[in-house]
Amino acid sequence: MNHIILSETTMYHGTTLRLDLIEPHVAELCFDRRDGPVNKLDRTTFGELSNALAAIRTASHLEGLLVSSARDGFVVGADIYEFAALFALDEDALAARIRGYTAIFTALEDLPLPIVSAINGVALGGGFELALATDYRVMADAARVGLPEVGLGIMPGYGGTVRLPRIAGMACALDWIVSGTQRRADAAPDAGAVDLVVPQDRVRDVALALLREAIAGREDWRARRRRHHQPVVVDPAALEAARLVTARQAAHYPAASAAVELMAKSASASRDAALTLESQAFAAIAKSQAAASLAGLFINDQLLKKKAKNDSAHGRPVGKVAILGAGIMGGGIAYQSALRGTPVIMKDIAQHALDIGMAEAGKLLDKQVAAGRLTQAKADLVKKTITPQLHYDGVDQADLVIEAVVEDQAIKQAVLAEVERHCGPDAVLASNTSSLSITALARGLRRPHNFVGMHFFNPVPAMALVEVIRGPHTSGEAVATTVAYAAAMGKTPIVVQDCPGFLVNRILTAYLLGFAGLIQDGADFEQVDAALEAFGWPMGPAYLQDVIGMDTARHVVEIIAAGYPDRMSAADNPGSLLADAGRLGQKNGLGFYRYETDSKGKARKLAAADTHALLARLQPGGPRTFGAAEIVDRTMLPMLIEAALCMENGVVDSAAELDMALILGLGFPRYLGGPLRYADFLGMHTVVKRCAIYADDGALYRPTARMIEMAAASHTYFA
Ligand code: COA
């Protein structure tokens, strides 16, 4: 058992921080959380900080205070795991709680002695706000600082909107708070938010030396502190620009816009009045749907990271990979693998396909060089680790072989059976399929326990999700190896059970069939797209199918619908009608919409006047106008039901993974947190009630027995 040795110089010792006398008149407040990996601001920390400040106030001989961290980072911010309980308080109680925490920082700021922060590592959110309450900030060159709250659907609540504009000016504060980006040491001092940047191992010494200067009166710390009390000089241009940027997102992500208005309102207020306004504005925003969802996404993401880490410990190391099937997809996978340090053999039967694959990898590397993320020399080295070839030589050395040939069951089966003969006995064999059964593909393999599905999303470099599909014979080791490799590639792997469409495309299909039903009932596809884009989707379902490619989307819908004949039918699918008419979407310039390439080479979406006439063939009742709410329900409810079924069928282990898969794989609106959190937000009772309205539209709107039970018992997917 660890015992804390309290020395005579210890003034206070808690579980998250301690206060020591380090010189006769200088104390050090050191954040050193012992029950977790990082320093964070939870209820315990605030209590202990308050105790430490009381100890400082009683020590009248003190002349200066150093604020530091004994961990790798400084303080990562408020404890996000406490948000759900905290934000469940009613708005007034929440504002009062936040105001109470803010008052502790104010008590630190008002100590009658100079205070210097030694920012040795990340200081984010409340962690940076803590440093802003001190007189000077010395930052390590490797550290990062920032106010990332808007990314969590909230705004700075511990004085950030009050102190940053008073210290660094309104333009800087607006920029930092609205963008939420973390700033590296090269950017922070220019903005005036930190005073000095020094090498990591010098931070504490330099901060202490600065503190001594202030104690000796050679640094006018009182003048600096007075800035914290002065009104902010309003910068009308910066304010206007921030208003413009934030207004666009405000409907679903209100935090940034609310922070801008708060800063405009509190600019002339006294510090304490401004802090009170901040607590009130924070509490209002913390009650928004985005706040609940985005904090939930952070927690889901942490869970996925933990699972991948755990799998890495149980999987076999992957030192070399072979990809069968070059082309755009194979080239993208090869690039991603090589970039992250795993060499690749790229094998195809056609030189032409190898050329396309290598050109794709080269193009992606060039982009990295152009963006300044890679030197040309490093890009050349990475490219050299991709070996294009027409033969199987060396494939026996690969720890993982990814088949990425055409999406045709018979061809894939033949290729898999052939490559298995060239693989090492322990190599994992993975098929990159979006819609074919892993169980069926495993038939004919001699080592089905080594076989797994590995579904990359297109375009590979941009899409974080990889579905890792476990077939009935797939071993735990094969799954763990694939998960670990996907994580090493920088992807987010999610393990799913084999079923038609796996997880993401299965749920997508329910949504696209909801769209098909709307069109059949006379809806205007442009109106449907507009309603769903306003609801938060990056693109509506018609536009999405144009982007995916009508032939691909049609294949996915038809094959998956056939897998669930009790509730899905691909008959009269608008995408199939357009594909039959040769309208393949962006790839041939005509789908639901028409596309022109603009001067930057980007596809520009234009109306295609004849689409309505073509779709009228599917609309026996003629055109009809739908309200936005009905459009949303008729597409979203089938998704929610399919998501519920995936949970009930054990397709995925947890609600967190399901929601993350849809966010990462499909661009599901983040402010909703994923289909299951959205269902929780609506309440299952409401979901079931709304489904009843569309009962006549078929089984796509029939809630499961479990959903009805959940509705009756007011159960939710997330605690
Ligand atoms: N609250 C609670 N826990 C947090 C946290 C926070 N604000 N920030 C990080 N953590 C925890 C993580 O859950 C993880 O815990 P675990 O090891 O038990 O799983 C640990 O700190 C390390 O985080 P991780 O993300 O795995 O490490 P990283 O080095 O990749 O990134 C950060 C570190 C701090 C940059 C990143 O975690 C982050 O951005 N956190 C959020 C910071 C933030 O938004 N702060 C403002 C809150 S208002």
Tab-separated table of C-alpha atoms and ligand atoms in Angstrom, residues 35-42 75-83 87 122-127 129 144 146-152 154-158 180 182 282 298-299 301-303 305-306 309, ligand 1:
chain	number	residue	atom	x	y	z
A	35	ASP	CA	-6.562	7.920	-9.027
A	36	GLY	CA	-6.542	8.532	-12.777
A	37	PRO	CA	-4.397	9.127	-15.846
A	38	VAL	CA	-4.813	12.920	-16.094
A	39	ASN	CA	-5.405	16.015	-13.986
A	40	LYS	CA	-9.001	17.055	-14.437
A	41	LEU	CA	-11.434	19.366	-12.708
A	42	ASP	CA	-14.038	17.262	-10.997
A	75	VAL	CA	-4.989	19.996	-16.505
A	76	VAL	CA	-7.217	18.567	-19.281
A	77	GLY	CA	-10.314	20.496	-18.226
A	78	ALA	CA	-13.626	19.746	-16.583
A	79	ASP	CA	-14.344	16.079	-15.982
A	80	ILE	CA	-16.520	15.137	-18.949
A	81	TYR	CA	-17.666	12.000	-17.142
A	82	GLU	CA	-19.418	14.244	-14.608
A	83	PHE	CA	-21.359	16.179	-17.259
A	87	PHE	CA	-26.291	18.875	-16.634
A	122	VAL	CA	-2.077	20.079	-22.358
A	123	ALA	CA	-4.113	22.786	-20.641
A	124	LEU	CA	-7.580	22.632	-22.106
A	125	GLY	CA	-10.962	24.055	-21.185
A	126	GLY	CA	-11.111	24.533	-17.429
A	127	GLY	CA	-7.409	23.646	-17.269
A	129	GLU	CA	-9.141	28.782	-17.580
A	144	ARG	CA	-1.117	22.652	-26.170
A	146	GLY	CA	-7.135	26.053	-25.802
A	147	LEU	CA	-10.798	26.301	-25.061
A	148	PRO	CA	-12.330	23.339	-26.932
A	149	GLU	CA	-15.736	23.505	-25.208
A	150	VAL	CA	-17.819	24.243	-28.324
A	151	GLY	CA	-16.705	20.855	-29.647
A	152	LEU	CA	-18.518	19.384	-26.659
A	154	ILE	CA	-20.912	23.833	-24.417
A	155	MET	CA	-18.980	27.074	-23.853
A	156	PRO	CA	-16.198	27.972	-21.451
A	157	GLY	CA	-17.814	28.106	-18.012
A	158	TYR	CA	-14.940	28.772	-15.623
A	180	GLY	CA	-12.376	25.483	-30.172
A	182	GLN	CA	-6.044	23.484	-29.511
A	282	PHE	CA	-23.346	28.174	-19.639
A	298	PHE	CA	-16.385	11.816	-26.255
A	299	ILE	CA	-17.192	9.041	-23.781
A	301	ASP	CA	-14.865	7.418	-28.329
A	302	GLN	CA	-12.881	6.713	-25.174
A	303	LEU	CA	-14.629	3.340	-24.901
A	305	LYS	CA	-10.041	3.475	-27.835
A	306	LYS	CA	-9.955	1.238	-24.767
A	309	LYS	CA	-6.066	-1.081	-26.972
B	1	COA	N1	-12.551	14.560	-18.600
B	1	COA	C1	-12.398	13.302	-18.179
B	1	COA	N2	-11.446	12.469	-18.623
B	1	COA	C2	-10.626	12.947	-19.562
B	1	COA	C3	-10.727	14.242	-20.062
B	1	COA	C4	-11.739	15.079	-19.537
B	1	COA	N3	-11.874	16.342	-19.923
B	1	COA	N4	-9.768	14.418	-21.000
B	1	COA	C5	-9.082	13.273	-21.061
B	1	COA	N5	-9.589	12.383	-20.193
B	1	COA	C6	-9.093	11.033	-19.906
B	1	COA	C7	-9.483	10.042	-20.976
B	1	COA	O1	-10.770	9.515	-20.732
B	1	COA	C8	-8.405	8.998	-20.838
B	1	COA	O2	-8.722	8.194	-19.725
B	1	COA	P1	-8.392	6.608	-19.706
B	1	COA	O3	-6.912	6.496	-19.924
B	1	COA	O4	-8.861	6.162	-18.379
B	1	COA	O5	-9.166	6.042	-20.837
B	1	COA	C9	-7.180	9.835	-20.477
B	1	COA	O6	-7.692	11.073	-19.968
B	1	COA	C10	-6.260	10.128	-21.616
B	1	COA	O7	-7.033	10.662	-22.689
B	1	COA	P2	-6.810	10.165	-24.190
B	1	COA	O8	-7.805	10.878	-25.035
B	1	COA	O9	-6.796	8.686	-24.229
B	1	COA	O10	-5.323	10.666	-24.430
B	1	COA	P3	-4.718	11.570	-25.567
B	1	COA	O11	-3.328	11.807	-25.165
B	1	COA	O12	-5.004	10.991	-26.906
B	1	COA	O13	-5.523	12.962	-25.506
B	1	COA	C11	-6.457	14.927	-24.499
B	1	COA	C12	-5.495	13.739	-24.340
B	1	COA	C13	-6.570	15.634	-23.184
B	1	COA	C14	-5.927	15.878	-25.575
B	1	COA	C15	-7.838	14.403	-24.983
B	1	COA	O14	-8.248	13.382	-24.094
B	1	COA	C16	-8.899	15.451	-24.988
B	1	COA	O15	-9.002	16.198	-25.951
B	1	COA	N6	-9.716	15.504	-23.943
B	1	COA	C17	-10.808	16.428	-23.850
B	1	COA	C18	-10.304	17.759	-23.363
B	1	COA	C19	-11.425	18.751	-23.282
B	1	COA	O16	-12.285	18.841	-24.133
B	1	COA	N7	-11.402	19.524	-22.204
B	1	COA	C20	-12.385	20.511	-21.965
B	1	COA	C21	-13.512	19.929	-21.202
B	1	COA	S1	-14.744	21.145	-20.976
